[in-house]
Each structure stands twice: as structure tokens, then as C-alpha cells.
């Protein structure tokens, strides 16, 4: 990992050798990195945003967003949470950890996919977990593959994005397993985390999620919309283990930046869920 000052988030990052999805793992608990044509390989310096001392990036540009990202302390080595030996899958609003990390998650995928998000995640080294509906993932596979290539993790958010609570086991299993099957076929890896649409779930959801291969079901501690963080807990500050929820909407750049600033104000560092749920 480069130690240049422009590295905004000092979390470890796994490297992908091209968007063709041939993965090259570099040590444990790493992210992925997109290496498009013209970008140096891992043996060359990592590209960093350049800014003239006399010129401030124009607001709304990629360079401006990157310049606003705070510098984070290095994340501690992950200490994975204890999972139950048998089902059903646990449901967490906040991961039961004490380490000073929080988790950025992005849901859905069908409404909007701002192109600059890919480069923002790359330039600022933002660890994101995407909970995708499988039809959106199928329709916009290349977009989500690019985010995966720069460090994103793809997880399960059902097929039809309907409320699961109160539905039969067969219905819930089809929604969860069907999406997991499709995501695995598109991205070559079966999801191991699940988020219920609207957060609505019951005991049947947790059982079906476990039976479809999910190790945990994730709710959230904060939501982020149009650049504003909305706290779901009385502390009104991001806590260790918190899960921040946003969506693929037009203001996603602002939401990512707001989440990063809130995590930084709390003295935490962004991290990947899959480094802590194994």
C-alpha cells in the first residue's frame, strides 16, 4: 500500500489485475483496485489527484470531492465477530465489535448510477459494500463490476425488493436464494451477507437467509441521503461497528462524502464488512 499523503483512507486494498476479474490477492483483508488502460500496475506509483497550490478544485468536480475527504488513521487488524455455529443468520444494526471502524453500504442499484462514483471510490480508497437487487445487477453489470474492481463488495438485496416479513418460507427463500444465484453467476462469487428490503424481516427471513448462504443479515445504524447523515440511534454520533446506509441515487457522491466525514468526526476509520464477518 502506498504511503503517499494523497492516500485518503489508509485501509488495506486488494488488487485486481484488470476489469476482466482475474483477482490477485495481496495479503489478508485487502480491497480490490481497478487497473484500466493507462493506469500504472502495482509496481508503479498509484495515481493521486494533483492540485496546484494556487488553484482550488471547482466544487462538484471529482477533484473537489477527493480534496474534501479527511485523512483517516489506519484501520486496526480486523478481529472477526463470532458467528453462531448453526442457523438462523444473526441480524445486526451494528456489528458487535469494539474496534474503531464503521461500514459504508449502498443499496438497490436500479435508480441511478453516477459514473464519477467509480473514480471517487478509487481515488479516495473508500471501502463500500453494495447490497444489490439482482435485476439491477444484471442490467448494469459492467458498472457494478467496475466498483467491485476498485474495492467494492457485492452482496444480496433480493430479486424484487418487496417486504419479506410475514411471507412464507418458500417465498422468502426464492427471493433470497434466487438473487444469490444470479449475483454469483454475474460476479463469480456467492454473496455471504444479506439485507432485507426496507429492513423488514422476521424469523423466517433469518432462517431463509442462512439457508441461502448468508452468514449475517445487516440492518443499519445511520442513513445518508442528499449529503445528510440521519442517526437511527440516540447517540447521534457514529459508533464502532456502525453500519451506514445509502442508495444508488443521483446524490451518491455527496452521500459518500458525508458518511466519510461523519466517520472521521467520530474518530473511526471506514472498513469492509467482509473483513469482520467471515
mmCIF file of C-alpha atoms in Angstrom:
data_model
loop_
_atom_site.group_PDB
_atom_site.id
_atom_site.type_symbol
_atom_site.label_atom_id
_atom_site.label_comp_id
_atom_site.label_asym_id
_atom_site.label_seq_id
_atom_site.Cartn_x
_atom_site.Cartn_y
_atom_site.Cartn_z
ATOM 1 C CA UNK A 1 0.000 0.000 0.000
ATOM 2 C CA UNK A 2 1.312 3.425 -0.994
ATOM 3 C CA UNK A 3 2.037 5.806 1.837
ATOM 4 C CA UNK A 4 1.694 8.999 -0.196
ATOM 5 C CA UNK A 5 -0.059 11.886 1.565
ATOM 6 C CA UNK A 6 -2.832 11.880 -1.007
ATOM 7 C CA UNK A 7 -3.972 8.471 0.153
ATOM 8 C CA UNK A 8 -7.114 9.471 1.976
ATOM 9 C CA UNK A 9 -8.236 6.205 3.512
ATOM 10 C CA UNK A 10 -5.445 4.040 4.811
ATOM 11 C CA UNK A 11 -7.358 0.795 4.761
ATOM 12 C CA UNK A 12 -5.610 -2.116 3.009
ATOM 13 C CA UNK A 13 -6.751 -2.570 -0.603
ATOM 14 C CA UNK A 14 -6.858 -5.845 -2.649
ATOM 15 C CA UNK A 15 -5.572 -5.587 -6.208
ATOM 16 C CA UNK A 16 -7.414 -6.808 -9.301
ATOM 17 C CA UNK A 17 -5.369 -7.219 -12.439
ATOM 18 C CA UNK A 18 -7.804 -5.710 -14.984
ATOM 19 C CA UNK A 19 -11.544 -5.459 -15.075
ATOM 20 C CA UNK A 20 -11.588 -8.946 -16.597
ATOM 21 C CA UNK A 21 -11.980 -10.097 -12.972
ATOM 22 C CA UNK A 22 -8.766 -12.089 -12.668
ATOM 23 C CA UNK A 23 -8.060 -11.455 -8.999
ATOM 24 C CA UNK A 24 -4.599 -11.174 -7.493
ATOM 25 C CA UNK A 25 -4.654 -11.309 -3.700
ATOM 26 C CA UNK A 26 -2.032 -9.375 -1.810
ATOM 27 C CA UNK A 27 -2.118 -10.400 1.843
ATOM 28 C CA UNK A 28 -5.190 -10.807 4.045
ATOM 29 C CA UNK A 29 -8.182 -8.490 4.332
ATOM 30 C CA UNK A 30 -7.474 -6.436 1.217
ATOM 31 C CA UNK A 31 -9.539 -4.414 -1.222
ATOM 32 C CA UNK A 32 -9.568 -4.502 -4.988
ATOM 33 C CA UNK A 33 -8.127 -1.989 -7.412
ATOM 34 C CA UNK A 34 -9.186 -1.206 -10.960
ATOM 35 C CA UNK A 35 -6.300 -1.135 -13.414
ATOM 36 C CA UNK A 36 -7.706 0.306 -16.663
ATOM 37 C CA UNK A 37 -5.588 1.101 -19.686
ATOM 38 C CA UNK A 38 -3.108 3.824 -18.879
ATOM 39 C CA UNK A 39 -3.138 3.234 -15.125
ATOM 40 C CA UNK A 40 0.147 2.068 -13.569
ATOM 41 C CA UNK A 41 0.304 -1.506 -12.312
ATOM 42 C CA UNK A 42 1.066 -2.352 -8.691
ATOM 43 C CA UNK A 43 4.789 -1.940 -9.407
ATOM 44 C CA UNK A 44 4.292 1.699 -10.397
ATOM 45 C CA UNK A 45 3.173 4.659 -8.266
ATOM 46 C CA UNK A 46 -0.549 4.745 -7.556
ATOM 47 C CA UNK A 47 -2.171 7.715 -9.297
ATOM 48 C CA UNK A 48 -3.124 10.511 -6.948
ATOM 49 C CA UNK A 49 -5.104 13.675 -7.571
ATOM 50 C CA UNK A 50 -2.889 16.611 -8.402
ATOM 51 C CA UNK A 51 -3.783 20.089 -7.275
ATOM 52 C CA UNK A 52 -1.962 23.306 -7.953
ATOM 53 C CA UNK A 53 -1.240 25.291 -4.752
ATOM 54 C CA UNK A 54 -2.773 28.326 -6.428
ATOM 55 C CA UNK A 55 -5.878 26.584 -7.735
ATOM 56 C CA UNK A 56 -8.773 25.127 -5.756
ATOM 57 C CA UNK A 57 -10.761 22.377 -7.489
ATOM 58 C CA UNK A 58 -14.156 23.538 -8.686
ATOM 59 C CA UNK A 59 -16.987 22.377 -6.398
ATOM 60 C CA UNK A 60 -18.787 19.364 -7.798
ATOM 61 C CA UNK A 61 -15.798 18.004 -9.700
ATOM 62 C CA UNK A 62 -14.171 14.699 -8.845
ATOM 63 C CA UNK A 63 -11.048 16.572 -7.751
ATOM 64 C CA UNK A 64 -13.115 18.658 -5.335
ATOM 65 C CA UNK A 65 -14.775 15.619 -3.776
ATOM 66 C CA UNK A 66 -11.417 13.910 -3.325
ATOM 67 C CA UNK A 67 -9.943 17.071 -1.795
ATOM 68 C CA UNK A 68 -12.734 17.090 0.814
ATOM 69 C CA UNK A 69 -12.081 13.556 2.057
ATOM 70 C CA UNK A 70 -10.489 13.592 5.526
ATOM 71 C CA UNK A 71 -7.361 11.651 6.356
ATOM 72 C CA UNK A 72 -8.114 8.603 8.481
ATOM 73 C CA UNK A 73 -5.979 6.680 10.924
ATOM 74 C CA UNK A 74 -5.015 3.250 9.694
ATOM 75 C CA UNK A 75 -7.635 0.644 10.496
ATOM 76 C CA UNK A 76 -6.569 -1.923 13.100
ATOM 77 C CA UNK A 77 -6.120 -5.547 12.011
ATOM 78 C CA UNK A 78 -9.682 -6.925 11.790
ATOM 79 C CA UNK A 79 -10.968 -9.093 14.603
ATOM 80 C CA UNK A 80 -13.871 -11.026 13.036
ATOM 81 C CA UNK A 81 -17.085 -11.332 15.026
ATOM 82 C CA UNK A 82 -18.195 -14.643 16.456
ATOM 83 C CA UNK A 83 -20.901 -16.217 14.317
ATOM 84 C CA UNK A 84 -23.431 -18.721 15.685
ATOM 85 C CA UNK A 85 -22.394 -22.302 14.865
ATOM 86 C CA UNK A 86 -25.811 -23.021 13.342
ATOM 87 C CA UNK A 87 -28.661 -21.043 11.801
ATOM 88 C CA UNK A 88 -30.539 -18.805 11.658
ATOM 89 C CA UNK A 89 -28.366 -15.909 10.490
ATOM 90 C CA UNK A 90 -27.842 -13.149 13.066
ATOM 91 C CA UNK A 91 -29.357 -9.727 12.362
ATOM 92 C CA UNK A 92 -27.214 -6.690 13.253
ATOM 93 C CA UNK A 93 -27.854 -2.939 13.220
ATOM 94 C CA UNK A 94 -24.301 -2.514 14.479
ATOM 95 C CA UNK A 95 -21.562 -5.116 14.409
ATOM 96 C CA UNK A 96 -20.705 -6.326 17.929
ATOM 97 C CA UNK A 97 -17.118 -5.061 17.861
ATOM 98 C CA UNK A 98 -15.038 -2.555 19.823
ATOM 99 C CA UNK A 99 -12.579 -1.743 17.059
ATOM 100 C CA UNK A 100 -12.713 1.841 15.794
ATOM 101 C CA UNK A 101 -14.228 1.145 12.394
ATOM 102 C CA UNK A 102 -17.571 1.760 10.683
ATOM 103 C CA UNK A 103 -19.055 0.395 7.477
ATOM 104 C CA UNK A 104 -20.392 2.142 4.356
ATOM 105 C CA UNK A 105 -23.143 0.293 2.483
ATOM 106 C CA UNK A 106 -25.034 1.168 -0.722
ATOM 107 C CA UNK A 107 -28.365 -0.439 -1.651
ATOM 108 C CA UNK A 108 -30.509 -1.277 -4.681
ATOM 109 C CA UNK A 109 -28.755 -0.271 -7.930
ATOM 110 C CA UNK A 110 -31.673 0.339 -10.275
ATOM 111 C CA UNK A 111 -32.429 4.039 -9.811
ATOM 112 C CA UNK A 112 -29.183 5.920 -10.542
ATOM 113 C CA UNK A 113 -25.527 5.067 -11.031
ATOM 114 C CA UNK A 114 -23.415 8.247 -11.046
ATOM 115 C CA UNK A 115 -20.354 7.486 -13.224
ATOM 116 C CA UNK A 116 -17.967 9.554 -11.077
ATOM 117 C CA UNK A 117 -18.634 7.274 -8.098
ATOM 118 C CA UNK A 118 -16.290 4.659 -9.566
ATOM 119 C CA UNK A 119 -13.348 7.071 -9.723
ATOM 120 C CA UNK A 120 -14.241 8.605 -6.345
ATOM 121 C CA UNK A 121 -14.114 5.210 -4.657
ATOM 122 C CA UNK A 122 -10.802 4.535 -6.410
ATOM 123 C CA UNK A 123 -9.151 7.877 -5.708
ATOM 124 C CA UNK A 124 -10.266 8.103 -2.067
ATOM 125 C CA UNK A 125 -9.925 4.370 -1.339
ATOM 126 C CA UNK A 126 -13.479 4.073 0.015
ATOM 127 C CA UNK A 127 -14.394 0.568 1.225
ATOM 128 C CA UNK A 128 -18.025 0.015 0.214
ATOM 129 C CA UNK A 129 -20.427 -2.910 0.423
ATOM 130 C CA UNK A 130 -23.162 -2.989 -2.242
ATOM 131 C CA UNK A 131 -26.437 -4.761 -1.456
ATOM 132 C CA UNK A 132 -27.834 -5.218 -4.970
ATOM 133 C CA UNK A 133 -31.167 -6.308 -6.343
ATOM 134 C CA UNK A 134 -30.363 -8.984 -8.889
ATOM 135 C CA UNK A 135 -32.298 -7.447 -11.850
ATOM 136 C CA UNK A 136 -30.390 -4.171 -11.434
ATOM 137 C CA UNK A 137 -27.134 -6.098 -11.173
ATOM 138 C CA UNK A 138 -27.945 -7.958 -14.374
ATOM 139 C CA UNK A 139 -28.952 -4.826 -16.290
ATOM 140 C CA UNK A 140 -25.945 -2.771 -15.163
ATOM 141 C CA UNK A 141 -23.348 -5.486 -14.617
ATOM 142 C CA UNK A 142 -20.419 -3.526 -16.049
ATOM 143 C CA UNK A 143 -20.993 -0.578 -13.705
ATOM 144 C CA UNK A 144 -21.020 -2.767 -10.605
ATOM 145 C CA UNK A 145 -18.054 -4.790 -11.848
ATOM 146 C CA UNK A 146 -16.071 -1.555 -12.067
ATOM 147 C CA UNK A 147 -16.945 -0.670 -8.477
ATOM 148 C CA UNK A 148 -16.050 -4.205 -7.447
ATOM 149 C CA UNK A 149 -12.733 -3.773 -9.253
ATOM 150 C CA UNK A 150 -11.880 -0.634 -7.266
ATOM 151 C CA UNK A 151 -12.706 -2.153 -3.899
ATOM 152 C CA UNK A 152 -16.451 -2.734 -3.616
ATOM 153 C CA UNK A 153 -18.021 -5.921 -2.316
ATOM 154 C CA UNK A 154 -21.292 -7.196 -3.805
ATOM 155 C CA UNK A 155 -23.944 -8.661 -1.508
ATOM 156 C CA UNK A 156 -27.617 -9.687 -1.642
ATOM 157 C CA UNK A 157 -30.750 -7.485 -1.516
ATOM 158 C CA UNK A 158 -33.359 -9.868 -3.048
ATOM 159 C CA UNK A 159 -34.820 -10.062 -6.533
ATOM 160 C CA UNK A 160 -37.902 -7.844 -6.409
ATOM 161 C CA UNK A 161 -37.217 -5.591 -3.396
ATOM 162 C CA UNK A 162 -40.500 -6.475 -1.707
ATOM 163 C CA UNK A 163 -41.073 -6.601 2.051
ATOM 164 C CA UNK A 164 -40.329 -10.106 3.308
ATOM 165 C CA UNK A 165 -41.796 -10.012 6.811
ATOM 166 C CA UNK A 166 -44.847 -12.247 7.090
ATOM 167 C CA UNK A 167 -44.263 -14.043 3.793
ATOM 168 C CA UNK A 168 -43.894 -17.803 3.551
ATOM 169 C CA UNK A 169 -40.560 -19.550 3.840
ATOM 170 C CA UNK A 170 -40.802 -20.656 0.192
ATOM 171 C CA UNK A 171 -41.377 -17.082 -0.985
ATOM 172 C CA UNK A 172 -38.568 -15.641 1.100
ATOM 173 C CA UNK A 173 -36.159 -18.393 0.119
ATOM 174 C CA UNK A 174 -36.863 -17.781 -3.573
ATOM 175 C CA UNK A 175 -36.267 -14.026 -3.194
ATOM 176 C CA UNK A 176 -33.009 -14.529 -1.306
ATOM 177 C CA UNK A 177 -31.606 -17.667 -2.956
ATOM 178 C CA UNK A 178 -32.705 -16.547 -6.415
ATOM 179 C CA UNK A 179 -30.826 -13.253 -6.037
ATOM 180 C CA UNK A 180 -27.787 -15.024 -4.593
ATOM 181 C CA UNK A 181 -27.722 -17.434 -7.540
ATOM 182 C CA UNK A 182 -27.905 -14.591 -10.066
ATOM 183 C CA UNK A 183 -25.255 -12.471 -8.334
ATOM 184 C CA UNK A 184 -22.951 -15.474 -8.185
ATOM 185 C CA UNK A 185 -23.408 -16.103 -11.899
ATOM 186 C CA UNK A 186 -22.733 -12.440 -12.743
ATOM 187 C CA UNK A 187 -19.756 -11.771 -10.467
ATOM 188 C CA UNK A 188 -18.285 -15.187 -9.773
ATOM 189 C CA UNK A 189 -18.760 -15.066 -6.008
ATOM 190 C CA UNK A 190 -21.774 -16.024 -3.933
ATOM 191 C CA UNK A 191 -22.954 -13.328 -1.525
ATOM 192 C CA UNK A 192 -22.394 -14.082 2.150
ATOM 193 C CA UNK A 193 -24.327 -11.091 3.556
ATOM 194 C CA UNK A 194 -27.970 -10.139 3.137
ATOM 195 C CA UNK A 195 -30.056 -7.023 3.696
ATOM 196 C CA UNK A 196 -33.845 -7.239 3.734
ATOM 197 C CA UNK A 197 -35.682 -4.587 1.677
ATOM 198 C CA UNK A 198 -36.773 -1.714 3.929
ATOM 199 C CA UNK A 199 -35.129 -3.644 6.785
ATOM 200 C CA UNK A 200 -38.370 -5.618 7.145
ATOM 201 C CA UNK A 201 -37.694 -9.159 8.272
ATOM 202 C CA UNK A 202 -38.908 -11.859 10.625
ATOM 203 C CA UNK A 203 -37.603 -15.156 11.984
ATOM 204 C CA UNK A 204 -38.381 -16.814 8.650
ATOM 205 C CA UNK A 205 -36.166 -14.272 6.868
ATOM 206 C CA UNK A 206 -33.215 -15.087 9.093
ATOM 207 C CA UNK A 207 -33.702 -18.817 8.522
ATOM 208 C CA UNK A 208 -34.083 -18.443 4.761
ATOM 209 C CA UNK A 209 -31.065 -16.141 4.548
ATOM 210 C CA UNK A 210 -28.943 -18.700 6.393
ATOM 211 C CA UNK A 211 -30.191 -21.489 4.126
ATOM 212 C CA UNK A 212 -29.228 -19.390 1.075
ATOM 213 C CA UNK A 213 -25.641 -18.985 2.317
ATOM 214 C CA UNK A 214 -25.816 -15.697 4.239
ATOM 215 C CA UNK A 215 -23.627 -15.529 7.325
ATOM 216 C CA UNK A 216 -25.443 -12.443 8.646
ATOM 217 C CA UNK A 217 -28.342 -10.099 7.913
ATOM 218 C CA UNK A 218 -27.467 -6.406 8.099
ATOM 219 C CA UNK A 219 -29.725 -3.550 9.132
ATOM 220 C CA UNK A 220 -28.201 -0.089 9.747
ATOM 221 C CA UNK A 221 -27.330 2.485 12.393
ATOM 222 C CA UNK A 222 -27.388 5.620 10.198
ATOM 223 C CA UNK A 223 -28.881 6.551 6.847
ATOM 224 C CA UNK A 224 -27.341 9.065 4.452
ATOM 225 C CA UNK A 225 -29.421 10.949 1.872
ATOM 226 C CA UNK A 226 -28.609 14.052 -0.180
ATOM 227 C CA UNK A 227 -25.452 14.643 1.794
ATOM 228 C CA UNK A 228 -27.027 14.472 5.253
ATOM 229 C CA UNK A 229 -26.445 11.781 7.869
ATOM 230 C CA UNK A 230 -29.545 10.750 9.803
ATOM 231 C CA UNK A 231 -28.847 8.882 13.012
ATOM 232 C CA UNK A 232 -31.079 5.960 13.971
ATOM 233 C CA UNK A 233 -29.681 5.647 17.495
ATOM 234 C CA UNK A 234 -29.812 8.140 20.409
ATOM 235 C CA UNK A 235 -26.042 8.788 20.479
ATOM 236 C CA UNK A 236 -26.164 10.989 17.327
ATOM 237 C CA UNK A 237 -22.589 10.012 16.545
ATOM 238 C CA UNK A 238 -21.162 7.104 14.591
ATOM 239 C CA UNK A 239 -20.173 4.308 16.963
ATOM 240 C CA UNK A 240 -17.653 1.471 16.486
ATOM 241 C CA UNK A 241 -19.283 -1.192 14.355
ATOM 242 C CA UNK A 242 -21.996 1.097 12.945
ATOM 243 C CA UNK A 243 -23.437 0.412 9.506
ATOM 244 C CA UNK A 244 -24.240 3.462 7.355
ATOM 245 C CA UNK A 245 -26.897 3.022 4.675
ATOM 246 C CA UNK A 246 -27.206 4.960 1.425
ATOM 247 C CA UNK A 247 -28.590 4.150 -2.023
ATOM 248 C CA UNK A 248 -27.593 4.349 -5.663
ATOM 249 C CA UNK A 249 -29.236 7.744 -6.188
ATOM 250 C CA UNK A 250 -28.153 10.924 -8.006
ATOM 251 C CA UNK A 251 -26.570 12.449 -4.860
ATOM 252 C CA UNK A 252 -24.432 9.397 -4.068
ATOM 253 C CA UNK A 253 -21.188 11.411 -4.284
ATOM 254 C CA UNK A 254 -22.492 13.758 -1.578
ATOM 255 C CA UNK A 255 -23.706 10.823 0.494
ATOM 256 C CA UNK A 256 -20.338 9.099 0.384
ATOM 257 C CA UNK A 257 -18.551 12.300 1.378
ATOM 258 C CA UNK A 258 -20.990 12.962 4.247
ATOM 259 C CA UNK A 259 -20.538 9.415 5.517
ATOM 260 C CA UNK A 260 -16.755 9.723 5.413
ATOM 261 C CA UNK A 261 -16.839 12.999 7.333
ATOM 262 C CA UNK A 262 -19.199 11.585 9.973
ATOM 263 C CA UNK A 263 -16.978 8.541 10.444
ATOM 264 C CA UNK A 264 -13.921 10.779 10.730
ATOM 265 C CA UNK A 265 -15.569 13.085 13.289
ATOM 266 C CA UNK A 266 -16.225 10.027 15.433
ATOM 267 C CA UNK A 267 -12.538 9.063 15.383
ATOM 268 C CA UNK A 268 -13.233 5.943 13.315
ATOM 269 C CA UNK A 269 -11.992 4.534 10.018
ATOM 270 C CA UNK A 270 -14.102 3.036 7.195
ATOM 271 C CA UNK A 271 -13.718 -0.708 6.767
ATOM 272 C CA UNK A 272 -15.213 -3.631 4.856
ATOM 273 C CA UNK A 273 -17.939 -5.772 6.403
ATOM 274 C CA UNK A 274 -16.448 -8.920 4.951
ATOM 275 C CA UNK A 275 -13.226 -8.356 6.895
ATOM 276 C CA UNK A 276 -15.247 -8.717 10.093
ATOM 277 C CA UNK A 277 -17.891 -11.260 9.079
ATOM 278 C CA UNK A 278 -16.099 -14.365 7.852
#
